[in-house]
Short mmCIF file of C-alpha atoms (C1' of nucleotides) and ligand atoms in Angstrom, two decimals:
data_model
loop_
_atom_site.label_atom_id
_atom_site.label_comp_id
_atom_site.label_asym_id
_atom_site.label_seq_id
_atom_site.Cartn_x
_atom_site.Cartn_y
_atom_site.Cartn_z
CA MET A 289 11.87 85.47 248.03
CA ASP A 290 10.89 89.03 248.83
CA LYS A 291 9.33 90.67 245.83
CA LYS A 292 11.01 94.06 246.20
CA SER A 293 14.57 93.00 246.80
CA LYS A 294 15.29 90.98 243.66
CA SER A 295 18.53 89.32 244.52
CA LEU A 296 21.75 90.64 243.10
CA SER A 297 23.59 88.98 240.32
CA LYS A 298 26.87 87.27 240.81
CA ASN A 299 29.11 90.13 239.72
CA GLN A 300 26.96 92.66 241.60
CA LYS A 301 27.36 90.69 244.76
CA ILE A 302 31.07 90.36 244.34
CA VAL A 303 31.47 94.13 243.75
CA LEU A 304 29.16 95.04 246.59
CA ASP A 305 30.86 92.70 248.94
CA PHE A 306 34.25 94.24 248.26
CA ILE A 307 32.93 97.79 248.73
CA GLN A 308 31.20 96.97 251.99
CA LYS A 309 34.37 95.41 253.37
CA ASN A 310 36.16 98.71 252.99
CA LYS A 311 35.77 101.56 255.35
CA LYS A 312 37.10 104.00 252.87
CA PRO A 313 35.64 104.58 249.41
CA VAL A 314 37.24 102.50 246.68
CA LYS A 315 38.06 103.22 243.12
CA ALA A 316 36.78 101.22 240.20
CA TYR A 317 40.09 99.87 239.13
CA SER A 318 40.99 98.99 242.71
CA ILE A 319 37.81 97.02 242.85
CA LEU A 320 38.76 95.32 239.56
CA SER A 321 42.25 94.26 240.72
CA ASN A 322 40.84 92.98 243.96
CA VAL A 323 38.14 90.84 242.52
CA GLN A 324 40.05 89.35 239.58
CA LYS A 325 40.56 86.19 241.52
CA LYS A 326 36.76 85.86 241.62
CA GLY A 327 36.44 85.85 237.87
CA ILE A 328 35.89 89.51 237.06
CA ASN A 329 38.28 90.29 234.30
CA ALA A 330 37.55 93.61 232.74
CA PRO A 331 36.44 97.22 233.56
CA PRO A 332 32.91 96.95 232.01
CA GLN A 333 32.03 94.18 234.44
CA VAL A 334 32.92 96.38 237.31
CA TYR A 335 31.30 99.51 235.94
CA ARG A 336 28.02 97.70 235.15
CA ALA A 337 27.84 96.37 238.62
CA LEU A 338 28.58 99.78 240.05
CA ASP A 339 25.86 101.40 237.93
CA LYS A 340 23.33 98.88 239.11
CA LEU A 341 24.38 99.16 242.79
CA ILE A 342 24.05 102.94 242.59
CA GLU A 343 20.74 102.74 240.90
CA ILE A 344 19.28 100.61 243.62
CA GLY A 345 20.92 102.62 246.39
CA LYS A 346 23.30 100.06 247.80
CA ILE A 347 26.30 102.24 247.08
CA HIS A 348 27.02 105.91 246.31
CA ARG A 349 29.54 107.58 244.07
CA VAL A 350 31.81 110.14 245.77
CA GLU A 351 32.02 112.65 242.96
CA SER A 352 35.00 114.61 243.98
CA GLN A 353 37.04 111.42 244.37
CA ASN A 354 35.76 109.15 241.55
CA SER A 355 35.22 106.59 244.14
CA PHE A 356 32.47 104.43 245.51
CA VAL A 357 31.21 103.77 249.01
CA ALA A 358 28.53 101.56 250.55
CA CYS A 359 25.45 103.28 251.84
CA LYS A 360 25.48 103.43 255.62
CA ILE A 361 21.93 104.81 256.07
CA SER A 362 18.69 102.88 256.58
CA ASN A 363 18.68 99.33 255.27
CA CYS A 364 20.29 100.42 252.03
CA ASN A 365 17.48 99.50 249.71
CA THR A 366 16.32 102.81 248.49
CA PRO A 367 18.34 105.23 246.41
CA HIS A 368 18.50 108.60 248.04
CA LYS A 369 20.22 111.92 248.01
CA THR A 370 23.59 112.06 249.68
CA VAL A 371 25.57 114.18 252.09
CA PHE A 372 29.10 113.23 252.81
CA SER A 373 31.93 114.55 254.97
CA ILE A 374 35.31 114.06 253.51
CA CYS A 375 38.59 114.36 255.45
CA ASN A 376 41.19 116.36 253.52
CA SER A 377 43.94 114.47 255.24
CA CYS A 378 43.03 110.77 255.33
CA GLU A 379 40.23 110.97 252.72
CA ILE A 380 37.90 108.98 254.81
CA VAL A 381 34.28 109.55 253.90
CA SER A 382 31.26 109.40 256.21
CA GLU A 383 27.70 109.64 255.13
CA ILE A 384 25.89 112.32 257.05
CA ASN A 385 22.44 111.66 258.26
CA ASP A 386 21.05 115.04 259.64
CA PRO A 387 17.29 115.45 259.40
CA LYS A 388 17.46 119.18 259.79
CA LEU A 389 20.04 119.58 257.01
CA PHE A 390 18.01 117.25 254.81
CA LYS A 391 14.90 119.35 255.32
CA ASN A 392 16.79 122.49 254.49
CA LEU A 393 18.02 120.94 251.29
CA LYS A 394 14.72 119.38 250.30
CA ASP A 395 12.90 122.67 250.77
CA PHE A 396 15.35 124.65 248.87
CA ARG A 397 13.95 126.53 245.71
CA ASP A 398 16.06 128.65 243.43
CA LYS A 399 15.01 132.08 242.29
CA ASP A 400 12.76 130.70 239.51
CA GLY A 401 11.06 128.46 242.05
CA THR A 402 12.53 125.42 240.45
CA VAL A 403 12.07 122.27 242.51
CA PHE A 404 15.05 120.06 242.46
CA ASP A 405 14.73 116.31 242.37
CA GLY A 406 18.22 115.51 243.58
CA TYR A 407 21.40 116.87 245.12
CA ASN A 408 24.77 115.88 246.12
CA LEU A 409 26.66 117.61 248.93
CA GLU A 410 30.18 117.03 249.99
CA PHE A 411 31.70 118.73 253.09
CA PHE A 412 35.48 118.95 253.42
CA GLY A 413 37.34 119.18 256.65
CA THR A 414 39.71 117.38 258.98
CA CYS A 415 38.31 114.37 260.75
CA LYS A 416 38.60 113.96 264.52
CA SER A 417 41.35 111.34 264.33
CA CYS A 418 43.47 113.36 261.91
CA LYS A 419 43.07 116.43 264.01
CA ASN A 420 44.31 114.58 267.05
CA LYS A 421 47.28 113.34 265.16
CA GLN A 422 48.12 116.86 264.08
CA ILE A 423 47.91 118.00 267.70
CA GLU A 424 50.19 115.09 268.71
CA ASN A 425 52.77 116.22 266.12
CA THR A 426 52.95 119.78 267.34
CA LYS A 427 53.87 118.58 270.76
CA HIS A 428 57.24 117.24 269.66
CA MET B 209 49.15 147.73 239.07
CA ASP B 210 46.95 146.53 241.87
CA LYS B 211 49.01 144.58 244.38
CA LYS B 212 46.44 141.88 245.06
CA SER B 213 45.42 140.95 241.59
CA LYS B 214 48.63 139.87 240.02
CA SER B 215 47.77 139.62 236.41
CA LEU B 216 47.17 136.32 234.80
CA SER B 217 49.76 134.57 232.59
CA LYS B 218 49.26 134.19 228.88
CA ASN B 219 47.84 130.71 228.99
CA GLN B 220 45.74 131.44 232.00
CA LYS B 221 44.16 134.31 230.11
CA ILE B 222 43.49 132.27 227.06
CA VAL B 223 41.82 129.54 229.05
CA LEU B 224 39.81 131.89 231.25
CA ASP B 225 38.67 133.78 228.11
CA PHE B 226 37.32 130.64 226.56
CA ILE B 227 35.52 129.47 229.62
CA GLN B 228 33.95 132.94 230.22
CA LYS B 229 32.69 132.96 226.56
CA ASN B 230 30.67 129.82 227.23
CA LYS B 231 27.38 129.77 229.06
CA LYS B 232 27.66 126.11 229.78
CA PRO B 233 30.56 124.43 231.61
CA VAL B 234 33.32 123.29 229.29
CA LYS B 235 35.47 120.17 229.35
CA ALA B 236 39.23 120.31 229.58
CA TYR B 237 39.74 118.66 226.14
CA SER B 238 37.18 120.91 224.59
CA ILE B 239 39.05 123.85 225.84
CA LEU B 240 42.25 122.37 224.44
CA SER B 241 40.84 121.89 220.97
CA ASN B 242 39.37 125.33 220.96
CA VAL B 243 42.50 127.14 221.98
CA GLN B 244 45.06 125.25 219.88
CA LYS B 245 45.00 128.04 217.34
CA LYS B 246 46.23 130.36 220.17
CA GLY B 247 49.27 128.20 220.71
CA ILE B 248 48.17 125.89 223.46
CA ASN B 249 49.20 122.47 222.21
CA ALA B 250 48.93 119.88 225.07
CA PRO B 251 46.74 118.87 227.97
CA PRO B 252 49.16 119.92 230.75
CA GLN B 253 49.05 123.46 229.55
CA VAL B 254 45.25 123.47 229.93
CA TYR B 255 45.21 121.69 233.29
CA ARG B 256 47.82 124.01 234.78
CA ALA B 257 45.81 126.98 233.77
CA LEU B 258 42.66 125.38 235.15
CA ASP B 259 44.32 124.62 238.47
CA LYS B 260 45.43 128.14 238.87
CA LEU B 261 42.18 129.62 237.86
CA ILE B 262 40.32 127.44 240.33
CA GLU B 263 42.85 128.30 243.10
CA ILE B 264 42.24 132.04 242.69
CA GLY B 265 38.50 131.62 242.30
CA LYS B 266 37.96 132.67 238.68
CA ILE B 267 36.43 129.41 237.78
CA HIS B 268 34.89 126.39 239.51
CA ARG B 269 35.01 122.71 238.77
CA VAL B 270 31.64 121.04 238.44
CA GLU B 271 32.50 117.71 240.03
CA SER B 272 29.72 115.57 238.67
CA GLN B 273 30.49 116.64 235.12
CA ASN B 274 34.31 116.97 235.08
CA SER B 275 33.73 120.35 233.66
CA PHE B 276 34.70 123.92 234.31
CA VAL B 277 32.64 127.06 234.60
CA ALA B 278 33.43 130.71 235.20
CA CYS B 279 32.46 132.15 238.61
CA LYS B 280 29.40 134.30 238.33
CA ILE B 281 29.41 135.66 241.87
CA SER B 282 30.99 138.80 243.19
CA ASN B 283 33.92 140.11 241.17
CA CYS B 284 35.34 136.69 240.91
CA ASN B 285 38.57 137.35 242.83
CA THR B 286 38.09 135.19 245.81
CA PRO B 287 37.88 131.43 245.94
CA HIS B 288 34.73 130.34 247.60
CA LYS B 289 32.38 127.45 248.35
CA THR B 290 30.02 126.57 245.56
CA VAL B 291 26.39 125.66 245.08
CA PHE B 292 25.27 124.79 241.60
CA SER B 293 21.98 123.85 240.00
CA ILE B 294 22.39 121.52 237.09
CA CYS B 295 19.72 120.75 234.57
CA ASN B 296 19.34 117.06 233.92
CA SER B 297 18.11 117.70 230.47
CA CYS B 298 20.30 120.43 228.91
CA GLU B 299 23.13 120.23 231.45
CA ILE B 300 23.18 123.96 231.91
CA VAL B 301 24.74 124.99 235.21
CA SER B 302 23.90 127.99 237.33
CA GLU B 303 25.76 129.16 240.35
CA ILE B 304 23.34 129.71 243.21
CA ASN B 305 23.83 132.67 245.46
CA ASP B 306 21.42 132.16 248.39
CA PRO B 307 22.52 133.75 251.70
CA LYS B 308 20.16 131.69 253.77
CA LEU B 309 21.38 128.44 252.29
CA PHE B 310 24.99 129.60 252.66
CA LYS B 311 24.39 130.24 256.33
CA ASN B 312 22.84 126.86 256.81
CA LEU B 313 25.81 125.23 255.23
CA LYS B 314 28.37 127.32 257.02
CA ASP B 315 26.87 126.62 260.37
CA PHE B 316 26.53 122.88 259.82
CA ARG B 317 28.45 120.72 262.28
CA ASP B 318 28.51 116.92 262.20
CA LYS B 319 27.92 114.71 265.19
CA ASP B 320 31.51 115.09 266.36
CA GLY B 321 31.24 118.85 266.14
CA THR B 322 33.68 118.88 263.28
CA VAL B 323 33.86 122.27 261.60
CA PHE B 324 34.18 121.96 257.81
CA ASP B 325 36.30 124.32 255.89
CA GLY B 326 34.72 123.66 252.53
CA TYR B 327 31.82 122.16 250.74
CA ASN B 328 30.43 121.48 247.32
CA LEU B 329 26.78 121.23 246.61
CA GLU B 330 25.07 120.34 243.30
CA PHE B 331 21.36 120.37 242.90
CA PHE B 332 19.80 118.44 239.98
CA GLY B 333 16.56 119.29 238.34
CA THR B 334 14.95 120.52 235.19
CA CYS B 335 15.58 124.08 234.27
CA LYS B 336 12.71 126.45 233.41
CA SER B 337 13.42 126.46 229.71
CA CYS B 338 13.61 122.63 229.49
CA LYS B 339 10.46 122.31 231.49
CA ASN B 340 8.60 124.62 229.14
CA LYS B 341 9.83 122.56 226.15
CA GLN B 342 8.56 119.46 227.76
CA ILE B 343 5.11 120.98 228.25
CA GLU B 344 5.21 122.10 224.60
CA ASN B 345 5.84 118.55 223.49
CA THR B 346 2.99 117.02 225.44
CA LYS B 347 0.62 119.36 223.58
CA HIS B 348 1.15 117.71 220.25
"C1'" DA C 243 8.66 76.49 225.38
"C1'" DA C 244 8.97 80.89 223.24
"C1'" DA C 245 9.92 85.62 223.87
"C1'" DA C 246 11.75 89.34 226.36
"C1'" DA C 247 14.86 91.39 229.48
"C1'" DT C 248 18.99 91.22 231.98
"C1'" DT C 249 23.52 89.88 232.78
"C1'" DT C 250 27.90 88.24 231.19
"C1'" DG C 251 32.46 88.04 228.84
"C1'" DT C 252 35.47 90.21 225.73
"C1'" DT C 253 38.15 93.44 222.87
"C1'" DA C 254 39.00 97.82 221.71
"C1'" DT C 255 38.83 102.61 222.48
"C1'" DA C 256 37.41 107.06 224.45
"C1'" DT C 257 37.94 110.41 227.99
"C1'" DT C 258 40.12 112.67 231.72
"C1'" DA C 259 44.34 113.75 234.14
"C1'" DT C 260 49.33 113.73 235.59
"C1'" DA C 261 54.58 112.69 235.66
"C1'" DA C 262 58.82 114.18 234.35
"C1'" DC C 263 62.20 117.13 232.40
"C1'" DA C 264 64.40 120.93 230.12
"C1'" DC C 265 63.63 125.64 229.39
"C1'" DT C 266 61.95 130.75 229.93
"C1'" DA C 267 59.85 134.61 231.96
"C1'" DT C 268 58.74 137.29 236.01
"C1'" DA C 269 59.22 138.92 240.57
"C1'" DC C 270 62.07 139.75 244.78
"C1'" DT C 271 66.26 140.86 247.37
"C1'" DC C 272 70.31 143.07 248.23
"C1'" DG D 256 71.23 145.61 238.10
"C1'" DA D 257 73.20 140.87 239.29
"C1'" DG D 258 71.73 137.03 241.58
"C1'" DT D 259 68.24 134.09 243.05
"C1'" DA D 260 63.91 132.34 243.94
"C1'" DT D 261 59.24 131.57 242.04
"C1'" DA D 262 56.01 130.75 238.58
"C1'" DG D 263 54.94 129.57 234.04
"C1'" DT D 264 55.98 127.15 229.50
"C1'" DG D 265 56.52 123.46 225.97
"C1'" DT D 266 56.88 118.76 225.17
"C1'" DT D 267 56.59 113.67 225.31
"C1'" DA D 268 54.89 109.95 227.41
"C1'" DT D 269 51.78 107.62 230.30
"C1'" DA D 270 48.39 106.91 234.02
"C1'" DA D 271 43.67 106.68 235.56
"C1'" DT D 272 38.83 106.63 234.66
"C1'" DA D 273 35.06 105.21 231.71
"C1'" DT D 274 32.37 103.53 227.72
"C1'" DA D 275 31.13 101.35 222.92
"C1'" DA D 276 30.00 97.47 220.65
"C1'" DC D 277 28.82 92.76 219.96
"C1'" DA D 278 28.03 87.85 220.72
"C1'" DA D 279 26.74 84.50 224.23
"C1'" DA D 280 24.52 82.89 228.42
"C1'" DT D 281 21.20 83.38 232.01
"C1'" DT D 282 16.89 84.67 234.23
"C1'" DT D 283 12.25 86.25 234.11
"C1'" DT D 284 7.86 86.70 232.04
"C1'" DT D 285 4.21 85.32 229.06
ZN1 ZN E 503 23.22 106.38 251.60
ZN1 ZN E 504 41.11 112.04 258.50
ZN1 ZN E 505 31.69 131.34 242.25
ZN1 ZN E 506 17.69 122.65 230.88
#
DNA sequence: AAAAATTTGTTATATTATAACACTATACTC
DNA sequence: GAGTATAGTGTTATAATATAACAAATTTTT
């Protein structure tokens, strides 16, 4: 087996699997109730798996929603800083991968010259599909 | 009285006062326990005040901390998008006011060309004072 | 195989936030 | 200024999110 990618534990796999199956971010207790049939019985089992999956970069936490989403960038085996767009209407979340924006953020220094080792950025707006629906509705 | 700045209600004033007195962000239940002597007895009274204060821009919510901090920019009477720097070590939070960064964020469009109407950005690092302390400690 | 590190299972509890409802104060309209 | 709409209050109960603590089992390293 590949040295770097130590395989995931049973619970970690179950939790990751469920998160990856969902297009939208999922909440911890929703994960719990959906994986109980697989033998995960209590919150700590879910939260531990989440912590680990975040640590290794397989998933990210969407801070403003207390929810969790699979990483869509690269081959998902390095933790990294995140930029999300979040639809105010349907709450769908997309991970943004914009080199120029990343560079701006990476290079940012505050007044003291402090170098930051991480960031989290969430954009809020109306996604294309929701915007179209709104336009549809005004027609009637 | 000034038309625009309708004065705050009693509970709103009490909560804002407490938040403004603190350099660091404060948690809802810490606010509660600290203002009980002023007649605020239960969580909903705090959360309602917080909601209103956020809505009018007097305070901001620090998403990654579930905490609340007074706005330090302008005269605090317009809600606005936020950029914070958060110290990993002492958890102190500063509101960043950097026109160039603001412009970059304001102008950002995703692949679909979606225009975002809001964002929240949190930078994580070690503040100057904590960094100095760390250097101090390695000397001994 | 022994020791160390990680993961698991479990119970209980802490922390953060909202629902629901009756009531009061304030602002707005005529 | 009476009537009405809007916003705020006080209260109880409960929902939703997250962690502490501890014993047992598993996996990895030595
Ligand atoms: Zn990612
Ligand atoms: Zn949408
Ligand atoms: Zn501000
Ligand atoms: Zn610090």
